mmCIF file of C-alpha atoms and ligand atoms in Angstrom:
data_model
loop_
_atom_site.group_PDB
_atom_site.id
_atom_site.type_symbol
_atom_site.label_atom_id
_atom_site.label_comp_id
_atom_site.label_asym_id
_atom_site.label_seq_id
_atom_site.Cartn_x
_atom_site.Cartn_y
_atom_site.Cartn_z
ATOM 1 C CA MET A 435 106.571 110.948 105.008
ATOM 2 C CA ASN A 436 105.741 111.310 101.667
ATOM 3 C CA ARG A 437 104.712 109.044 98.891
ATOM 4 C CA ARG A 438 108.355 108.414 97.465
ATOM 5 C CA LYS A 439 109.980 108.097 101.015
ATOM 6 C CA PHE A 440 107.300 105.747 102.159
ATOM 7 C CA LEU A 441 107.489 103.506 99.031
ATOM 8 C CA GLN A 442 111.460 103.651 99.283
ATOM 9 C CA ALA A 443 111.276 102.691 102.949
ATOM 10 C CA THR A 444 109.196 99.854 101.968
ATOM 11 C CA GLY A 445 110.889 98.736 98.569
ATOM 12 C CA LEU A 446 111.708 94.927 98.151
ATOM 13 C CA GLY A 447 115.318 95.650 98.987
ATOM 14 C CA LEU A 448 113.901 94.632 102.428
ATOM 15 C CA VAL A 449 112.769 91.438 101.261
ATOM 16 C CA ALA A 450 115.892 90.321 99.635
ATOM 17 C CA LEU A 451 117.484 91.378 103.429
ATOM 18 C CA SER A 452 114.801 88.998 105.254
ATOM 19 C CA SER A 453 115.894 86.227 107.014
ATOM 20 C CA PRO A 454 116.104 82.811 104.974
ATOM 21 C CA ILE A 455 113.616 80.664 105.441
ATOM 22 C CA SER A 456 113.838 76.755 105.262
ATOM 23 C CA PHE A 457 111.755 73.697 105.817
ATOM 24 C CA SER A 458 111.912 71.151 108.150
ATOM 25 C CA ALA A 459 111.562 67.471 107.552
ATOM 26 C CA CYS A 460 107.539 67.901 108.304
ATOM 27 C CA GLY A 461 107.247 70.348 105.684
ATOM 28 C CA SER A 462 106.576 73.168 107.835
ATOM 29 C CA PRO A 463 108.887 76.596 107.328
ATOM 30 C CA THR A 464 111.071 77.064 110.052
ATOM 31 C CA ARG A 465 113.362 80.090 110.484
ATOM 32 C CA LYS A 466 117.267 80.204 110.502
ATOM 33 C CA THR A 467 117.307 82.955 112.488
ATOM 34 C CA ALA A 468 115.213 84.086 115.302
ATOM 35 C CA PRO A 469 112.400 86.375 114.137
ATOM 36 C CA SER A 470 111.806 90.039 115.864
ATOM 37 C CA GLY A 471 108.417 88.971 116.692
ATOM 38 C CA LYS A 472 106.716 92.406 116.362
ATOM 39 C CA LEU A 473 104.318 93.380 113.547
ATOM 40 C CA THR A 474 104.554 97.098 112.729
ATOM 41 C CA LEU A 475 101.639 98.679 111.134
ATOM 42 C CA SER A 476 102.272 102.034 109.024
ATOM 43 C CA PHE A 477 99.700 103.789 106.681
ATOM 44 C CA GLU A 478 99.061 106.961 104.766
ATOM 45 C CA PRO A 479 96.014 108.331 102.757
ATOM 46 C CA TYR A 480 96.108 108.274 98.545
ATOM 47 C CA GLU A 481 93.900 109.601 96.742
ATOM 48 C CA LEU A 482 93.086 107.822 93.437
ATOM 49 C CA LYS A 483 92.266 109.852 90.329
ATOM 50 C CA LEU A 484 90.236 108.474 87.931
ATOM 51 C CA ARG A 485 90.643 108.147 84.289
ATOM 52 C CA HIS A 486 87.093 109.132 83.625
ATOM 53 C CA SER A 487 84.337 110.559 85.656
ATOM 54 C CA PHE A 488 82.862 107.531 87.058
ATOM 55 C CA ASN A 489 78.706 107.473 86.976
ATOM 56 C CA LEU A 490 76.179 105.050 88.421
ATOM 57 C CA ALA A 491 72.964 104.870 89.151
ATOM 58 C CA LYS A 492 72.969 106.900 92.367
ATOM 59 C CA TYR A 493 75.847 109.211 92.084
ATOM 60 C CA SER A 494 78.863 110.296 89.948
ATOM 61 C CA ARG A 495 82.627 110.928 91.189
ATOM 62 C CA THR A 496 86.322 111.677 89.686
ATOM 63 C CA THR A 497 88.404 110.473 92.460
ATOM 64 C CA THR A 498 88.356 107.785 95.474
ATOM 65 C CA PRO A 499 89.759 108.130 98.882
ATOM 66 C CA ASP A 500 92.139 105.322 99.110
ATOM 67 C CA VAL A 501 94.788 104.509 102.017
ATOM 68 C CA GLN A 502 98.219 102.732 101.457
ATOM 69 C CA VAL A 503 99.314 100.242 104.447
ATOM 70 C CA ARG A 504 102.338 98.539 104.966
ATOM 71 C CA LEU A 505 102.949 95.704 107.500
ATOM 72 C CA GLU A 506 106.644 94.976 108.489
ATOM 73 C CA TYR A 507 107.724 91.986 110.577
ATOM 74 C CA ASP A 508 111.177 90.906 110.649
ATOM 75 C CA GLY A 509 112.457 93.036 108.065
ATOM 76 C CA ILE A 510 109.895 91.857 105.554
ATOM 77 C CA VAL A 511 107.231 93.992 104.013
ATOM 78 C CA GLY A 512 103.422 93.439 103.235
ATOM 79 C CA TYR A 513 101.767 95.888 101.213
ATOM 80 C CA GLY A 514 97.697 96.867 101.611
ATOM 81 C CA GLU A 515 95.029 99.096 100.543
ATOM 82 C CA ALA A 516 92.123 100.201 101.784
ATOM 83 C CA SER A 517 89.849 101.811 98.821
ATOM 84 C CA MET A 518 86.834 103.806 99.841
ATOM 85 C CA PRO A 519 83.889 104.527 97.498
ATOM 86 C CA PRO A 520 81.702 106.608 99.132
ATOM 87 C CA TYR A 521 78.569 104.640 99.055
ATOM 88 C CA LEU A 522 80.232 101.952 101.621
ATOM 89 C CA GLY A 523 80.382 104.356 104.280
ATOM 90 C CA GLU A 524 83.932 104.441 105.016
ATOM 91 C CA SER A 525 86.480 107.323 104.719
ATOM 92 C CA VAL A 526 89.974 108.309 105.061
ATOM 93 C CA GLU A 527 89.352 109.555 108.490
ATOM 94 C CA SER A 528 87.583 106.240 109.666
ATOM 95 C CA VAL A 529 89.835 103.964 108.241
ATOM 96 C CA THR A 530 93.019 106.037 109.859
ATOM 97 C CA LYS A 531 91.217 105.954 113.020
ATOM 98 C CA PHE A 532 90.537 102.066 112.795
ATOM 99 C CA LEU A 533 93.957 101.628 111.854
ATOM 100 C CA SER A 534 95.598 103.722 114.723
ATOM 101 C CA GLN A 535 93.528 101.779 117.536
ATOM 102 C CA LEU A 536 95.097 98.685 116.177
ATOM 103 C CA ASP A 537 97.666 96.880 118.516
ATOM 104 C CA LEU A 538 99.370 94.388 116.099
ATOM 105 C CA ALA A 539 102.324 94.256 117.992
ATOM 106 C CA GLN A 540 101.015 91.928 120.285
ATOM 107 C CA PHE A 541 100.853 89.253 117.545
ATOM 108 C CA THR A 542 104.470 87.413 117.998
ATOM 109 C CA ASP A 543 103.356 84.851 115.155
ATOM 110 C CA PRO A 544 102.060 86.696 111.755
ATOM 111 C CA PHE A 545 100.783 83.268 110.688
ATOM 112 C CA ARG A 546 97.909 83.759 113.306
ATOM 113 C CA ILE A 547 95.685 85.041 110.657
ATOM 114 C CA GLU A 548 92.387 83.959 112.430
ATOM 115 C CA ASP A 549 93.362 85.453 115.699
ATOM 116 C CA ILE A 550 94.248 88.639 113.813
ATOM 117 C CA HIS A 551 90.730 89.053 112.109
ATOM 118 C CA GLU A 552 89.137 88.393 115.631
ATOM 119 C CA TYR A 553 90.992 90.869 117.089
ATOM 120 C CA MET A 554 90.069 93.123 114.478
ATOM 121 C CA ASP A 555 86.379 92.344 114.779
ATOM 122 C CA LYS A 556 86.367 92.909 118.502
ATOM 123 C CA VAL A 557 88.145 96.553 117.938
ATOM 124 C CA ALA A 558 85.344 97.754 116.041
ATOM 125 C CA PRO A 559 82.525 96.084 113.896
ATOM 126 C CA ASP A 560 81.979 97.126 110.208
ATOM 127 C CA ASN A 561 85.467 99.137 109.041
ATOM 128 C CA ARG A 562 85.465 96.362 106.294
ATOM 129 C CA ALA A 563 87.887 98.163 103.916
ATOM 130 C CA ALA A 564 90.113 99.036 106.886
ATOM 131 C CA LYS A 565 90.446 95.563 107.998
ATOM 132 C CA ALA A 566 91.016 94.597 104.431
ATOM 133 C CA SER A 567 93.876 96.722 104.062
ATOM 134 C CA VAL A 568 95.401 95.010 107.366
ATOM 135 C CA ASP A 569 94.480 91.595 105.748
ATOM 136 C CA ILE A 570 96.000 92.155 102.454
ATOM 137 C CA ALA A 571 99.334 93.488 103.757
ATOM 138 C CA LEU A 572 99.189 90.344 106.182
ATOM 139 C CA HIS A 573 98.947 88.025 103.080
ATOM 140 C CA ASP A 574 101.511 89.894 101.146
ATOM 141 C CA LEU A 575 103.996 89.425 104.080
ATOM 142 C CA LEU A 576 103.053 85.955 104.848
ATOM 143 C CA GLY A 577 103.416 85.007 100.903
ATOM 144 C CA LYS A 578 107.072 86.231 101.138
ATOM 145 C CA ILE A 579 107.971 84.688 104.226
ATOM 146 C CA MET A 580 106.766 81.569 102.506
ATOM 147 C CA GLY A 581 108.243 82.283 99.240
ATOM 148 C CA GLN A 582 105.117 81.689 97.266
ATOM 149 C CA PRO A 583 102.321 83.642 95.561
ATOM 150 C CA TRP A 584 98.759 83.194 97.343
ATOM 151 C CA TYR A 585 97.172 81.154 94.412
ATOM 152 C CA LYS A 586 99.946 78.331 94.815
ATOM 153 C CA ILE A 587 99.422 78.494 98.665
ATOM 154 C CA TRP A 588 95.839 77.963 97.809
ATOM 155 C CA GLY A 589 96.372 75.002 95.193
ATOM 156 C CA LEU A 590 95.041 76.947 92.479
ATOM 157 C CA ASN A 591 95.841 76.548 88.906
ATOM 158 C CA PRO A 592 96.529 80.197 87.403
ATOM 159 C CA GLU A 593 95.448 79.126 83.979
ATOM 160 C CA LYS A 594 91.877 78.701 85.018
ATOM 161 C CA ALA A 595 91.752 82.142 85.943
ATOM 162 C CA PRO A 596 88.938 83.859 83.873
ATOM 163 C CA ASP A 597 89.022 86.550 81.505
ATOM 164 C CA THR A 598 88.282 90.089 83.267
ATOM 165 C CA SER A 599 85.635 92.557 82.071
ATOM 166 C CA PHE A 600 86.031 95.874 81.513
ATOM 167 C CA THR A 601 83.509 98.759 82.834
ATOM 168 C CA ILE A 602 81.709 101.048 80.294
ATOM 169 C CA GLY A 603 80.204 103.480 82.889
ATOM 170 C CA ILE A 604 77.007 105.496 82.392
ATOM 171 C CA ASP A 605 77.547 108.201 79.963
ATOM 172 C CA THR A 606 77.115 110.266 76.774
ATOM 173 C CA ALA A 607 76.915 108.168 73.417
ATOM 174 C CA GLU A 608 80.148 109.927 72.527
ATOM 175 C CA VAL A 609 82.034 108.738 75.334
ATOM 176 C CA VAL A 610 80.327 105.629 75.620
ATOM 177 C CA ARG A 611 81.824 104.526 71.966
ATOM 178 C CA GLN A 612 85.185 106.013 73.203
ATOM 179 C CA LYS A 613 85.009 103.899 76.109
ATOM 180 C CA VAL A 614 84.434 100.676 73.650
ATOM 181 C CA ASP A 615 87.078 101.571 71.544
ATOM 182 C CA GLU A 616 89.307 101.660 74.777
ATOM 183 C CA ALA A 617 88.160 98.349 75.740
ATOM 184 C CA ALA A 618 89.244 96.538 72.369
ATOM 185 C CA PRO A 619 91.618 94.299 74.448
ATOM 186 C CA TYR A 620 88.695 93.035 76.565
ATOM 187 C CA ASN A 621 86.843 89.874 75.371
ATOM 188 C CA VAL A 622 83.878 90.917 77.897
ATOM 189 C CA LEU A 623 82.213 94.224 78.807
ATOM 190 C CA LYS A 624 80.572 95.387 81.767
ATOM 191 C CA VAL A 625 77.663 97.755 81.729
ATOM 192 C CA LYS A 626 76.540 99.994 84.633
ATOM 193 C CA MET A 627 72.785 100.366 84.486
ATOM 194 C CA GLY A 628 70.039 101.667 86.526
ATOM 195 C CA LEU A 629 68.897 104.943 84.315
ATOM 196 C CA ASP A 630 66.164 105.572 81.977
ATOM 197 C CA ASN A 631 68.487 105.036 78.981
ATOM 198 C CA ASP A 632 69.420 101.602 79.697
ATOM 199 C CA LYS A 633 68.351 100.103 76.456
ATOM 200 C CA GLU A 634 69.980 103.007 74.508
ATOM 201 C CA LEU A 635 73.623 102.278 75.890
ATOM 202 C CA VAL A 636 73.483 98.770 74.941
ATOM 203 C CA GLU A 637 72.522 99.462 71.647
ATOM 204 C CA ILE A 638 75.347 102.057 71.425
ATOM 205 C CA ILE A 639 77.575 99.240 72.317
ATOM 206 C CA ARG A 640 76.146 96.637 70.086
ATOM 207 C CA SER A 641 76.563 99.146 67.013
ATOM 208 C CA LYS A 642 80.143 98.624 67.611
ATOM 209 C CA THR A 643 81.001 95.071 69.269
ATOM 210 C CA ASP A 644 79.099 91.983 69.841
ATOM 211 C CA ARG A 645 81.414 90.946 72.408
ATOM 212 C CA PRO A 646 79.679 89.494 75.632
ATOM 213 C CA ILE A 647 78.458 91.999 78.443
ATOM 214 C CA CYS A 648 77.938 91.597 82.140
ATOM 215 C CA VAL A 649 75.069 94.153 83.196
ATOM 216 C CA ASP A 650 75.452 95.808 86.617
ATOM 217 C CA ALA A 651 71.954 97.569 87.522
ATOM 218 C CA ASN A 652 73.644 98.624 90.511
ATOM 219 C CA GLN A 653 70.065 98.401 92.405
ATOM 220 C CA GLY A 654 68.723 100.855 89.852
ATOM 221 C CA TRP A 655 65.373 98.832 89.077
ATOM 222 C CA ASN A 656 62.610 99.525 91.783
ATOM 223 C CA ASP A 657 59.872 97.459 89.568
ATOM 224 C CA LYS A 658 60.020 93.503 89.678
ATOM 225 C CA GLU A 659 57.890 93.373 86.082
ATOM 226 C CA LYS A 660 60.360 95.977 84.616
ATOM 227 C CA ALA A 661 63.688 94.196 85.972
ATOM 228 C CA LEU A 662 62.473 90.853 84.446
ATOM 229 C CA GLU A 663 61.610 92.423 81.291
ATOM 230 C CA MET A 664 64.892 93.866 80.926
ATOM 231 C CA CYS A 665 66.458 90.530 81.974
ATOM 232 C CA TYR A 666 64.529 88.822 79.044
ATOM 233 C CA TRP A 667 65.600 91.898 76.443
ATOM 234 C CA LEU A 668 69.294 91.827 77.446
ATOM 235 C CA ALA A 669 69.405 87.767 77.222
ATOM 236 C CA GLU A 670 68.577 88.168 73.557
ATOM 237 C CA ARG A 671 71.590 90.609 73.249
ATOM 238 C CA ASN A 672 74.340 88.229 74.596
ATOM 239 C CA CYS A 673 74.478 89.083 78.421
ATOM 240 C CA LEU A 674 76.127 87.254 80.525
ATOM 241 C CA PHE A 675 74.203 88.185 83.640
ATOM 242 C CA VAL A 676 72.468 90.801 85.692
ATOM 243 C CA GLU A 677 74.135 91.848 88.928
ATOM 244 C CA GLN A 678 71.971 93.759 91.738
ATOM 245 C CA PRO A 679 69.035 94.268 89.721
ATOM 246 C CA MET A 680 67.070 95.690 92.521
ATOM 247 C CA PRO A 681 67.463 97.398 95.607
ATOM 248 C CA LYS A 682 69.352 94.971 98.564
ATOM 249 C CA GLU A 683 66.299 95.481 100.449
ATOM 250 C CA MET A 684 63.742 94.106 97.863
ATOM 251 C CA ILE A 685 64.670 90.446 98.830
ATOM 252 C CA GLU A 686 61.143 88.819 98.118
ATOM 253 C CA GLU A 687 61.056 90.777 94.511
ATOM 254 C CA THR A 688 64.473 89.833 93.671
ATOM 255 C CA ALA A 689 64.002 86.071 94.270
ATOM 256 C CA TRP A 690 60.664 86.443 92.021
ATOM 257 C CA VAL A 691 62.845 87.794 89.106
ATOM 258 C CA ARG A 692 65.506 85.007 89.691
ATOM 259 C CA GLU A 693 62.693 82.347 89.395
ATOM 260 C CA ARG A 694 61.976 83.453 86.036
ATOM 261 C CA SER A 695 64.918 85.341 84.579
ATOM 262 C CA PRO A 696 66.891 83.976 81.751
ATOM 263 C CA LEU A 697 70.220 85.212 82.956
ATOM 264 C CA PRO A 698 71.408 84.486 86.325
ATOM 265 C CA ILE A 699 71.075 87.093 89.344
ATOM 266 C CA ILE A 700 74.027 88.298 91.202
ATOM 267 C CA ALA A 701 74.316 89.992 94.427
ATOM 268 C CA ASP A 702 76.453 92.716 95.236
ATOM 269 C CA GLU A 703 75.190 95.646 97.267
ATOM 270 C CA PHE A 704 73.064 92.676 99.161
ATOM 271 C CA LEU A 705 76.232 91.028 100.376
ATOM 272 C CA GLN A 706 79.444 91.933 102.375
ATOM 273 C CA ARG A 707 80.865 88.935 104.441
ATOM 274 C CA LEU A 708 80.873 85.201 104.850
ATOM 275 C CA PRO A 709 77.562 85.143 106.917
ATOM 276 C CA ASP A 710 75.773 86.863 104.166
ATOM 277 C CA VAL A 711 76.211 84.147 101.616
ATOM 278 C CA LYS A 712 73.673 81.795 102.515
ATOM 279 C CA ARG A 713 71.196 84.538 103.032
ATOM 280 C CA ALA A 714 72.130 85.517 99.341
ATOM 281 C CA SER A 715 71.329 82.000 98.155
ATOM 282 C CA GLU A 716 67.702 82.686 98.978
ATOM 283 C CA ALA A 717 67.231 85.323 96.302
ATOM 284 C CA TYR A 718 70.515 85.316 93.912
ATOM 285 C CA ASP A 719 72.015 82.624 91.760
ATOM 286 C CA GLY A 720 75.573 83.819 92.541
ATOM 287 C CA ILE A 721 77.497 86.509 94.644
ATOM 288 C CA ASN A 722 80.330 89.226 93.669
ATOM 289 C CA ILE A 723 82.985 89.046 96.334
ATOM 290 C CA LYS A 724 85.118 91.980 96.809
ATOM 291 C CA LEU A 725 88.023 92.456 99.111
ATOM 292 C CA MET A 726 87.015 95.699 100.321
ATOM 293 C CA LYS A 727 83.350 94.308 101.374
ATOM 294 C CA SER A 728 84.760 90.787 102.931
ATOM 295 C CA THR A 729 87.460 92.444 105.088
ATOM 296 C CA GLY A 730 90.250 90.859 102.727
ATOM 297 C CA MET A 731 91.441 87.585 101.140
ATOM 298 C CA HIS A 732 91.111 85.396 104.228
ATOM 299 C CA GLU A 733 87.231 85.702 104.188
ATOM 300 C CA ALA A 734 86.871 86.088 100.294
ATOM 301 C CA TYR A 735 88.469 82.531 99.897
ATOM 302 C CA LYS A 736 86.267 81.311 102.666
ATOM 303 C CA MET A 737 82.988 83.059 100.778
ATOM 304 C CA ALA A 738 84.029 81.381 97.128
ATOM 305 C CA VAL A 739 84.545 77.896 98.890
ATOM 306 C CA LEU A 740 81.064 78.321 100.430
ATOM 307 C CA ALA A 741 79.348 79.668 97.458
ATOM 308 C CA LYS A 742 80.731 76.978 95.016
ATOM 309 C CA SER A 743 79.795 74.131 97.506
ATOM 310 C CA MET A 744 76.160 75.605 97.473
ATOM 311 C CA GLY A 745 76.181 75.569 93.758
ATOM 312 C CA MET A 746 76.041 79.353 93.525
ATOM 313 C CA LYS A 747 77.968 81.253 90.806
ATOM 314 C CA VAL A 748 80.915 82.848 92.085
ATOM 315 C CA MET A 749 82.214 86.523 90.373
ATOM 316 C CA LEU A 750 85.179 88.542 91.852
ATOM 317 C CA GLY A 751 85.066 92.262 91.767
ATOM 318 C CA CYS A 752 87.007 95.155 92.854
ATOM 319 C CA MET A 753 86.700 98.858 93.602
ATOM 320 C CA THR A 754 88.511 101.680 91.968
ATOM 321 C CA GLU A 755 91.910 100.707 93.754
ATOM 322 C CA THR A 756 95.817 100.343 92.797
ATOM 323 C CA SER A 757 97.336 97.338 91.566
ATOM 324 C CA CYS A 758 97.868 96.404 95.230
ATOM 325 C CA ALA A 759 94.331 95.323 95.818
ATOM 326 C CA VAL A 760 93.308 94.268 92.610
ATOM 327 C CA THR A 761 96.449 91.942 92.325
ATOM 328 C CA ALA A 762 95.698 90.616 95.778
ATOM 329 C CA ALA A 763 91.925 89.676 94.592
ATOM 330 C CA ALA A 764 93.170 88.292 91.474
ATOM 331 C CA GLN A 765 95.049 85.629 93.681
ATOM 332 C CA LEU A 766 91.403 84.053 94.035
ATOM 333 C CA ALA A 767 90.632 84.416 90.256
ATOM 334 C CA PRO A 768 91.091 80.593 89.163
ATOM 335 C CA MET A 769 88.452 80.040 91.569
ATOM 336 C CA VAL A 770 85.606 81.863 90.159
ATOM 337 C CA ASP A 771 83.347 81.840 87.247
ATOM 338 C CA TRP A 772 83.783 85.644 86.197
ATOM 339 C CA ALA A 773 86.381 88.255 86.934
ATOM 340 C CA ASP A 774 85.713 92.111 86.927
ATOM 341 C CA LEU A 775 89.221 93.247 88.051
ATOM 342 C CA ASP A 776 89.496 96.503 86.413
ATOM 343 C CA GLY A 777 89.920 98.706 88.889
ATOM 344 C CA ASN A 778 93.577 99.503 88.544
ATOM 345 C CA LEU A 779 93.130 100.214 84.655
ATOM 346 C CA LEU A 780 90.501 103.087 85.800
ATOM 347 C CA ILE A 781 92.925 105.152 87.855
ATOM 348 C CA ALA A 782 95.387 107.421 86.281
ATOM 349 C CA ASN A 783 97.955 107.272 89.513
ATOM 350 C CA ASP A 784 98.723 103.563 90.083
ATOM 351 C CA ILE A 785 101.787 103.097 92.468
ATOM 352 C CA PHE A 786 102.265 99.364 91.880
ATOM 353 C CA ASP A 787 103.301 96.753 89.109
ATOM 354 C CA GLY A 788 101.150 93.441 89.483
ATOM 355 C CA ILE A 789 98.246 91.962 87.641
ATOM 356 C CA LYS A 790 98.430 91.865 83.952
ATOM 357 C CA ILE A 791 95.535 91.346 81.418
ATOM 358 C CA VAL A 792 96.574 89.152 78.631
ATOM 359 C CA ASN A 793 94.640 88.551 75.722
ATOM 360 C CA GLY A 794 91.477 89.427 77.957
ATOM 361 C CA LYS A 795 92.374 86.988 80.727
ATOM 362 C CA VAL A 796 93.468 87.555 84.595
ATOM 363 C CA THR A 797 97.325 87.101 84.596
ATOM 364 C CA ILE A 798 98.813 86.519 87.837
ATOM 365 C CA PRO A 799 102.404 87.847 88.542
ATOM 366 C CA ASP A 800 104.518 84.780 89.604
ATOM 367 C CA ARG A 801 106.204 86.585 92.609
ATOM 368 C CA PRO A 802 105.398 85.680 96.374
ATOM 369 C CA GLY A 803 102.845 87.255 98.477
ATOM 370 C CA ILE A 804 100.089 89.120 96.741
ATOM 371 C CA GLY A 805 102.684 89.742 93.969
ATOM 372 C CA VAL A 806 103.058 93.559 93.492
ATOM 373 C CA VAL A 807 106.238 95.347 93.330
ATOM 374 C CA PRO A 808 105.774 99.393 94.162
ATOM 375 C CA LEU A 809 106.560 101.548 90.986
ATOM 376 C CA ASN A 810 109.411 104.119 91.054
ATOM 377 C CA SER A 811 110.882 102.587 94.390
HETATM 378 MG MG1 MG B 2109 78.019 95.883 91.345
#
């Protein structure tokens, strides 16, 4: 099936035709018509084309492999997505293989989110982006059945969603200046570091703007003394925090930096899922939650609650993704200290309408589910 047919087949018209939902006296949703009782999963690869070559400390790329997913139940369609930046170890082949192994038709009640996750974890370990694609589609489906967006189901106030940062990748001075101009609508910038010209990059940005900068070293600093020196240098230049300053294996050295740093130290590559949060608290001040690491929204919500209960800072990030997965993540934005939800803005071929950035702030669509509508449907 080509992309157009895929999107047409999954358009919102199906939602409008779905069986109506009413609420019983005790407040729980009940159906007026009998559900078909079968979850149907379908998926197709979709290559994301990046607006700029994406240069990090360890590699560079111009595309991101991606798989678009839909989950249908009783005539209602939920959308999901797996994005697979190469460093996470998943691929179109691994994701489609995992999804092909799933038998979701066995679940007659789509609200059994915990059971579905337990089942997916039993089918195969890891495969976090593949599991996230199902989780996101499931949340979209359930939100549509309930007629509410997830931020409302979770009881969150959308006005508390923070500004999002806009990423300035490692590049030539000329391209960095151009990217700073492009980032004019954003109140917070994010800088990727971990090469020899880190300070030069910040100086170029500071020659154009004094807006606060979030720093992501992407494990690029191998020496704890150098990492600490950078934290002090960055703190004097209106930087907010430093994400993953050292390789994830260097836990003791990171803890050493954390004890002395004037800026909060945030874990990204160090952690993936819920059990990693407690481990992260030993060396980091906060965590960067991403749906493609956490297996989706269900576990991401638990991670945010746990981290906050431990007094940790919470950051919400994303990969290069369409507005599908970025808008799903945005449902959690009112819970977090910092948002880095610009993944959809970094691609040239988005296929959904969803999250908007208004005056630099994350703005969640007031639509049921994850809040996205396919473009060109
Ligand atoms: Mg990072």
